[in-house]
PDB file of C-alpha atoms in Angstrom:
ATOM      1  CA  ASP A 226       0.232 -11.328 -12.871  1.00 92.00           C
ATOM      2  CA  THR A 227       1.074  -9.657 -15.720  1.00 94.00           C
ATOM      3  CA  GLY A 228      -2.266 -10.944 -17.957  1.00 95.00           C
ATOM      4  CA  ILE A 229      -4.716 -10.298 -15.476  1.00 94.00           C
ATOM      5  CA  ALA A 230      -3.653  -6.948 -14.632  1.00 95.00           C
ATOM      6  CA  SER A 231      -3.108  -5.315 -17.915  1.00 96.00           C
ATOM      7  CA  VAL A 232      -6.906  -6.234 -18.530  1.00 96.00           C
ATOM      8  CA  LEU A 233      -8.014  -5.122 -15.089  1.00 95.00           C
ATOM      9  CA  GLY A 234      -5.750  -1.886 -15.979  1.00 95.00           C
ATOM     10  CA  VAL A 235      -7.642  -1.063 -19.176  1.00 96.00           C
ATOM     11  CA  ILE A 236     -11.277  -1.904 -18.213  1.00 95.00           C
ATOM     12  CA  SER A 237     -10.336   0.716 -15.193  1.00 95.00           C
ATOM     13  CA  LEU A 238      -9.339   3.342 -17.204  1.00 96.00           C
ATOM     14  CA  ILE A 239     -13.435   4.078 -17.599  1.00 96.00           C
ATOM     15  CA  PHE A 240     -13.144   5.342 -14.021  1.00 94.00           C
ATOM     16  CA  TYR A 241      -9.989   7.504 -13.935  1.00 96.00           C
ATOM     17  CA  PRO A 242     -12.139  10.621 -15.279  1.00 97.00           C
ATOM     18  CA  PHE A 243     -14.628  10.140 -13.325  1.00 96.00           C
ATOM     19  CA  VAL A 244     -12.019   9.866  -9.774  1.00 95.00           C
ATOM     20  CA  ILE A 245     -10.552  12.216 -10.905  1.00 96.00           C
ATOM     21  CA  ILE A 246     -13.189  15.192 -11.634  1.00 96.00           C
ATOM     22  CA  ALA A 247     -14.803  14.281  -8.295  1.00 95.00           C
ATOM     23  CA  ILE A 248     -11.264  14.901  -6.458  1.00 94.00           C
ATOM     24  CA  LYS A 249     -10.337  17.732  -7.923  1.00 93.00           C
ATOM     25  CA  LEU A 250     -14.171  19.371  -7.249  1.00 94.00           C
ATOM     26  CA  GLU A 251     -13.684  18.543  -3.604  1.00 91.00           C
ATOM     27  CA  ASP A 252      -9.982  20.495  -2.987  1.00 89.00           C
ATOM     28  CA  ASN A 253      -8.396  20.722  -6.482  1.00 87.00           C
ATOM     29  CA  GLY A 254      -5.067  18.715  -4.969  1.00 87.00           C
ATOM     30  CA  PRO A 255      -3.499  15.976  -7.286  1.00 92.00           C
ATOM     31  CA  ALA A 256      -5.572  13.285  -8.596  1.00 93.00           C
ATOM     32  CA  PHE A 257      -3.005  10.708  -7.448  1.00 94.00           C
ATOM     33  CA  ILE A 258      -0.652  10.167  -5.524  1.00 91.00           C
ATOM     34  CA  MET A 259       2.512   8.495  -5.007  1.00 92.00           C
ATOM     35  CA  GLN A 260       4.068   6.486  -2.141  1.00 90.00           C
ATOM     36  CA  GLU A 261       7.182   4.753  -1.427  1.00 93.00           C
ATOM     37  CA  ARG A 262       6.831   1.007  -0.101  1.00 94.00           C
ATOM     38  CA  ILE A 263       9.052  -1.919   0.583  1.00 95.00           C
ATOM     39  CA  GLY A 264       8.653  -4.816  -2.040  1.00 94.00           C
ATOM     40  CA  ALA A 265      10.232  -7.682  -2.124  1.00 94.00           C
ATOM     41  CA  GLY A 266      13.893  -7.551  -0.878  1.00 93.00           C
ATOM     42  CA  ASN A 267      13.479  -4.686   1.361  1.00 93.00           C
ATOM     43  CA  ARG A 268      13.753  -2.984  -1.961  1.00 95.00           C
ATOM     44  CA  ILE A 269      12.027   0.866  -2.046  1.00 96.00           C
ATOM     45  CA  ILE A 270       9.075   0.904  -5.009  1.00 96.00           C
ATOM     46  CA  LYS A 271       6.890   3.434  -5.492  1.00 95.00           C
ATOM     47  CA  LEU A 272       3.010   2.768  -5.496  1.00 94.00           C
ATOM     48  CA  TRP A 273       0.661   4.842  -7.037  1.00 94.00           C
ATOM     49  CA  LYS A 274      -3.107   6.046  -5.609  1.00 93.00           C
ATOM     50  CA  PHE A 275      -5.689   7.610  -6.061  1.00 94.00           C
ATOM     51  CA  ARG A 276      -5.851  10.116  -3.472  1.00 91.00           C
ATOM     52  CA  SER A 277      -8.048  10.107  -0.434  1.00 87.00           C
ATOM     53  CA  MET A 278      -6.553  11.979   2.190  1.00 87.00           C
ATOM     54  CA  ARG A 279      -5.094  15.640   3.038  1.00 83.00           C
ATOM     55  CA  GLY A 280      -1.866  15.593   3.926  1.00 70.00           C
ATOM     56  CA  SER A 281       0.207  12.931   4.885  1.00 60.00           C
ATOM     57  CA  ASP A 282       2.265  11.709   7.566  1.00 53.00           C
ATOM     58  CA  ALA A 283       3.993   8.462   6.339  1.00 55.00           C
ATOM     59  CA  GLY A 284       4.976   7.747  10.003  1.00 56.00           C
ATOM     60  CA  LYS A 285       1.333   7.193  11.680  1.00 63.00           C
ATOM     61  CA  TRP A 286      -1.845   4.797  11.157  1.00 64.00           C
ATOM     62  CA  VAL A 287      -4.367   5.950   9.616  1.00 70.00           C
ATOM     63  CA  THR A 288      -7.437   4.984  11.994  1.00 65.00           C
ATOM     64  CA  GLU A 289     -11.181   4.952  11.147  1.00 68.00           C
ATOM     65  CA  GLY A 290     -12.794   8.615  10.818  1.00 70.00           C
ATOM     66  CA  ASP A 291      -9.519  10.050  10.098  1.00 73.00           C
ATOM     67  CA  ASP A 292      -9.794  13.593   9.504  1.00 74.00           C
ATOM     68  CA  ARG A 293      -7.431  13.448   6.904  1.00 80.00           C
ATOM     69  CA  ILE A 294      -9.274  11.281   4.474  1.00 82.00           C
ATOM     70  CA  THR A 295     -11.466  13.693   2.175  1.00 88.00           C
ATOM     71  CA  ARG A 296     -15.330  12.902   1.739  1.00 91.00           C
ATOM     72  CA  VAL A 297     -14.632  11.776  -1.399  1.00 92.00           C
ATOM     73  CA  GLY A 298     -11.041   9.590  -0.032  1.00 88.00           C
ATOM     74  CA  LYS A 299     -13.725   7.699   2.194  1.00 89.00           C
ATOM     75  CA  PHE A 300     -15.975   6.444  -0.897  1.00 91.00           C
ATOM     76  CA  LEU A 301     -12.860   5.476  -2.676  1.00 90.00           C
ATOM     77  CA  ARG A 302     -11.277   3.595   0.601  1.00 86.00           C
ATOM     78  CA  LYS A 303     -14.188   1.788   1.028  1.00 85.00           C
ATOM     79  CA  SER A 304     -14.980   0.635  -2.738  1.00 87.00           C
ATOM     80  CA  ARG A 305     -11.250  -0.048  -3.101  1.00 87.00           C
ATOM     81  CA  ILE A 306     -11.186   2.599  -6.167  1.00 92.00           C
ATOM     82  CA  ASP A 307      -8.357   4.416  -4.510  1.00 92.00           C
ATOM     83  CA  GLU A 308      -6.106   1.098  -5.646  1.00 92.00           C
ATOM     84  CA  LEU A 309      -7.068   1.000  -9.331  1.00 95.00           C
ATOM     85  CA  PRO A 310      -3.534   2.673 -10.240  1.00 96.00           C
ATOM     86  CA  GLN A 311      -1.590  -0.229  -8.630  1.00 96.00           C
ATOM     87  CA  LEU A 312      -2.350  -2.737 -11.330  1.00 96.00           C
ATOM     88  CA  TRP A 313      -0.134  -0.703 -13.551  1.00 96.00           C
ATOM     89  CA  ASN A 314       2.464  -1.575 -10.646  1.00 96.00           C
ATOM     90  CA  ILE A 315       1.703  -5.472 -11.365  1.00 96.00           C
ATOM     91  CA  VAL A 316       2.667  -4.558 -15.351  1.00 97.00           C
ATOM     92  CA  ARG A 317       5.594  -3.271 -14.222  1.00 95.00           C
ATOM     93  CA  GLY A 318       6.470  -6.302 -12.206  1.00 94.00           C
ATOM     94  CA  ASP A 319       6.536  -4.167  -8.908  1.00 95.00           C
ATOM     95  CA  LEU A 320       3.559  -5.944  -6.924  1.00 96.00           C
ATOM     96  CA  SER A 321       1.507  -9.624  -7.761  1.00 96.00           C
ATOM     97  CA  LEU A 322      -2.361  -9.900  -7.474  1.00 96.00           C
ATOM     98  CA  ILE A 323      -1.729 -11.691  -3.922  1.00 96.00           C
ATOM     99  CA  GLY A 324       0.556 -11.170  -1.071  1.00 95.00           C
ATOM    100  CA  PRO A 325       1.855  -9.360   1.775  1.00 95.00           C
ATOM    101  CA  ARG A 326       0.834  -5.585   1.571  1.00 92.00           C
ATOM    102  CA  PRO A 327       3.906  -3.636   1.043  1.00 94.00           C
ATOM    103  CA  ASP A 328       4.381  -0.843   3.775  1.00 90.00           C
ATOM    104  CA  ILE A 329       5.680   2.485   3.739  1.00 89.00           C
ATOM    105  CA  VAL A 330       8.859   2.989   4.369  1.00 91.00           C
ATOM    106  CA  ALA A 331       8.874   5.393   7.252  1.00 89.00           C
ATOM    107  CA  MET A 332       6.011   2.500   8.742  1.00 89.00           C
ATOM    108  CA  GLY A 333       8.393  -0.327   7.359  1.00 90.00           C
ATOM    109  CA  LYS A 334      11.705   0.432   9.265  1.00 91.00           C
ATOM    110  CA  LYS A 335       9.737   1.623  12.526  1.00 90.00           C
ATOM    111  CA  LEU A 336       8.152  -1.689  12.490  1.00 91.00           C
ATOM    112  CA  ALA A 337      11.057  -3.813  11.943  1.00 92.00           C
ATOM    113  CA  ASP A 338      12.930  -2.627  14.891  1.00 93.00           C
ATOM    114  CA  GLU A 339      10.018  -3.305  17.266  1.00 92.00           C
ATOM    115  CA  LEU A 340       8.711  -6.580  16.046  1.00 92.00           C
ATOM    116  CA  PRO A 341      11.048  -9.297  15.621  1.00 91.00           C
ATOM    117  CA  TYR A 342      10.913 -11.518  12.177  1.00 92.00           C
ATOM    118  CA  TYR A 343       8.922  -8.238  10.523  1.00 93.00           C
ATOM    119  CA  THR A 344      11.270  -7.780   7.402  1.00 93.00           C
ATOM    120  CA  VAL A 345      10.599 -11.893   6.591  1.00 94.00           C
ATOM    121  CA  ARG A 346       7.718 -11.023   4.663  1.00 94.00           C
ATOM    122  CA  ASN A 347       9.399  -8.786   2.188  1.00 94.00           C
ATOM    123  CA  LEU A 348      11.037 -12.263   1.450  1.00 94.00           C
ATOM    124  CA  ILE A 349       8.265 -12.045  -1.646  1.00 95.00           C
ATOM    125  CA  LYS A 350       6.733  -9.676  -3.780  1.00 95.00           C
ATOM    126  CA  PRO A 351       3.787  -7.517  -1.942  1.00 96.00           C
ATOM    127  CA  GLY A 352       0.347  -8.182  -2.868  1.00 95.00           C
ATOM    128  CA  LEU A 353      -2.520  -6.321  -4.220  1.00 93.00           C
ATOM    129  CA  SER A 354      -4.504  -8.366  -1.550  1.00 93.00           C
ATOM    130  CA  GLY A 355      -3.805 -10.568   0.724  1.00 94.00           C
ATOM    131  CA  TRP A 356      -4.219 -13.148   3.504  1.00 95.00           C
ATOM    132  CA  ALA A 357      -3.819 -10.764   6.145  1.00 93.00           C
ATOM    133  CA  GLN A 358      -6.018  -8.391   4.463  1.00 90.00           C
ATOM    134  CA  ILE A 359      -9.289 -11.336   3.751  1.00 91.00           C
ATOM    135  CA  LYS A 360      -8.543 -12.222   7.702  1.00 91.00           C
ATOM    136  CA  GLN A 361      -8.716  -8.638   9.423  1.00 87.00           C
ATOM    137  CA  ASP A 362     -11.461  -6.118   8.583  1.00 76.00           C
ATOM    138  CA  VAL A 363      -9.757  -3.280   8.959  1.00 78.00           C
ATOM    139  CA  ALA A 364      -5.729  -2.300   8.146  1.00 78.00           C
ATOM    140  CA  PRO A 365      -4.004  -2.467  11.378  1.00 83.00           C
ATOM    141  CA  GLN A 366      -4.270   0.267  13.836  1.00 80.00           C
ATOM    142  CA  SER A 367      -1.309   0.103  16.519  1.00 84.00           C
ATOM    143  CA  LEU A 368       1.115  -2.782  17.426  1.00 87.00           C
ATOM    144  CA  ASP A 369      -0.468  -5.385  18.304  1.00 89.00           C
ATOM    145  CA  GLU A 370      -2.768  -5.555  15.410  1.00 89.00           C
ATOM    146  CA  THR A 371       0.080  -5.494  13.506  1.00 91.00           C
ATOM    147  CA  ARG A 372       1.543  -8.459  15.470  1.00 91.00           C
ATOM    148  CA  GLU A 373      -1.936 -10.177  14.455  1.00 93.00           C
ATOM    149  CA  ARG A 374      -0.924  -9.043  10.339  1.00 92.00           C
ATOM    150  CA  LEU A 375       2.824 -10.487  10.399  1.00 93.00           C
ATOM    151  CA  ALA A 376       1.512 -13.997  11.669  1.00 94.00           C
ATOM    152  CA  TYR A 377      -1.192 -14.121   9.393  1.00 95.00           C
ATOM    153  CA  ASP A 378       1.833 -12.601   6.022  1.00 95.00           C
ATOM    154  CA  LEU A 379       4.213 -15.635   7.832  1.00 95.00           C
ATOM    155  CA  TYR A 380       1.163 -18.102   7.096  1.00 96.00           C
ATOM    156  CA  TYR A 381       0.814 -17.294   3.827  1.00 96.00           C
ATOM    157  CA  LEU A 382       4.670 -17.206   3.262  1.00 96.00           C
ATOM    158  CA  LYS A 383       4.889 -21.240   4.744  1.00 96.00           C
ATOM    159  CA  ASN A 384       1.391 -22.489   3.487  1.00 96.00           C
ATOM    160  CA  ARG A 385       1.053 -20.310  -0.510  1.00 95.00           C
ATOM    161  CA  SER A 386      -0.030 -22.440  -3.258  1.00 96.00           C
ATOM    162  CA  PHE A 387      -1.977 -21.860  -5.889  1.00 95.00           C
ATOM    163  CA  ILE A 388      -5.597 -22.950  -3.714  1.00 97.00           C
ATOM    164  CA  LEU A 389      -4.655 -20.531  -1.252  1.00 96.00           C
ATOM    165  CA  ASP A 390      -3.973 -17.934  -3.725  1.00 95.00           C
ATOM    166  CA  LEU A 391      -7.564 -18.375  -5.572  1.00 96.00           C
ATOM    167  CA  THR A 392      -9.465 -18.823  -2.332  1.00 96.00           C
ATOM    168  CA  ILE A 393      -7.656 -14.673  -1.461  1.00 95.00           C
ATOM    169  CA  ALA A 394      -9.131 -13.754  -4.983  1.00 94.00           C
ATOM    170  CA  LEU A 395     -12.264 -15.067  -5.080  1.00 94.00           C
ATOM    171  CA  LYS A 396     -12.836 -13.211  -1.085  1.00 92.00           C
ATOM    172  CA  THR A 397     -10.950 -10.055  -2.125  1.00 88.00           C
ATOM    173  CA  MET A 398     -14.037 -10.290  -5.083  1.00 88.00           C
ATOM    174  CA  LYS A 399     -16.744 -11.208  -2.722  1.00 88.00           C
ATOM    175  CA  THR A 400     -15.749  -8.078  -0.861  1.00 81.00           C
ATOM    176  CA  LEU A 401     -15.524  -5.757  -3.488  1.00 80.00           C
ATOM    177  CA  LEU A 402     -18.613  -6.526  -5.018  1.00 80.00           C
ATOM    178  CA  SER A 403     -19.904  -6.412  -1.580  1.00 78.00           C
ATOM    179  CA  ARG A 404     -18.555  -3.217  -0.641  1.00 62.00           C
ATOM    180  CA  THR A 405     -17.570  -4.323   2.565  1.00 51.00           C
ATOM    181  CA  GLY A 406     -14.406  -3.219   3.095  1.00 49.00           C
ATOM    182  CA  LYS A 407     -13.471  -0.862   5.026  1.00 46.00           C
TER     183      LYS A 407
END
């Protein structure tokens, strides 16, 4: 993880000035945001991203057409460029390349109260991509969709292997290269 993330992180630095300028030109707000997320062992980690939204509501699902998403943010999210700074979270050891996506703290606590066994997904290091991300077209926007994501995360925990990680990595690269993400 660390070696791959280090190489990709250095390569990704080429894009940083362009993304920062685009964000600044749109609304002159900060280029980066830091989100507190739930990591392995329910430990709080600080995740870095390029800012793609105005304001924030950490306890609210982001829905398609959400008016908080900026024009630049729509492109950053679709292309997954907003996630590039998380490569440095992998280098730091907070994330893995593959694993369940870490929840924003407020949302994770809410979901843990509403879904049995929800925190089991936090037994391992969270990932930049995961089984749920390649199986669900969009991020969960409801409790039912989150229940489905949890089923995928539990499947991953039970069946994780080099081959499954490689499958996830290849499908993630296919999505990134085809820009079919949402």
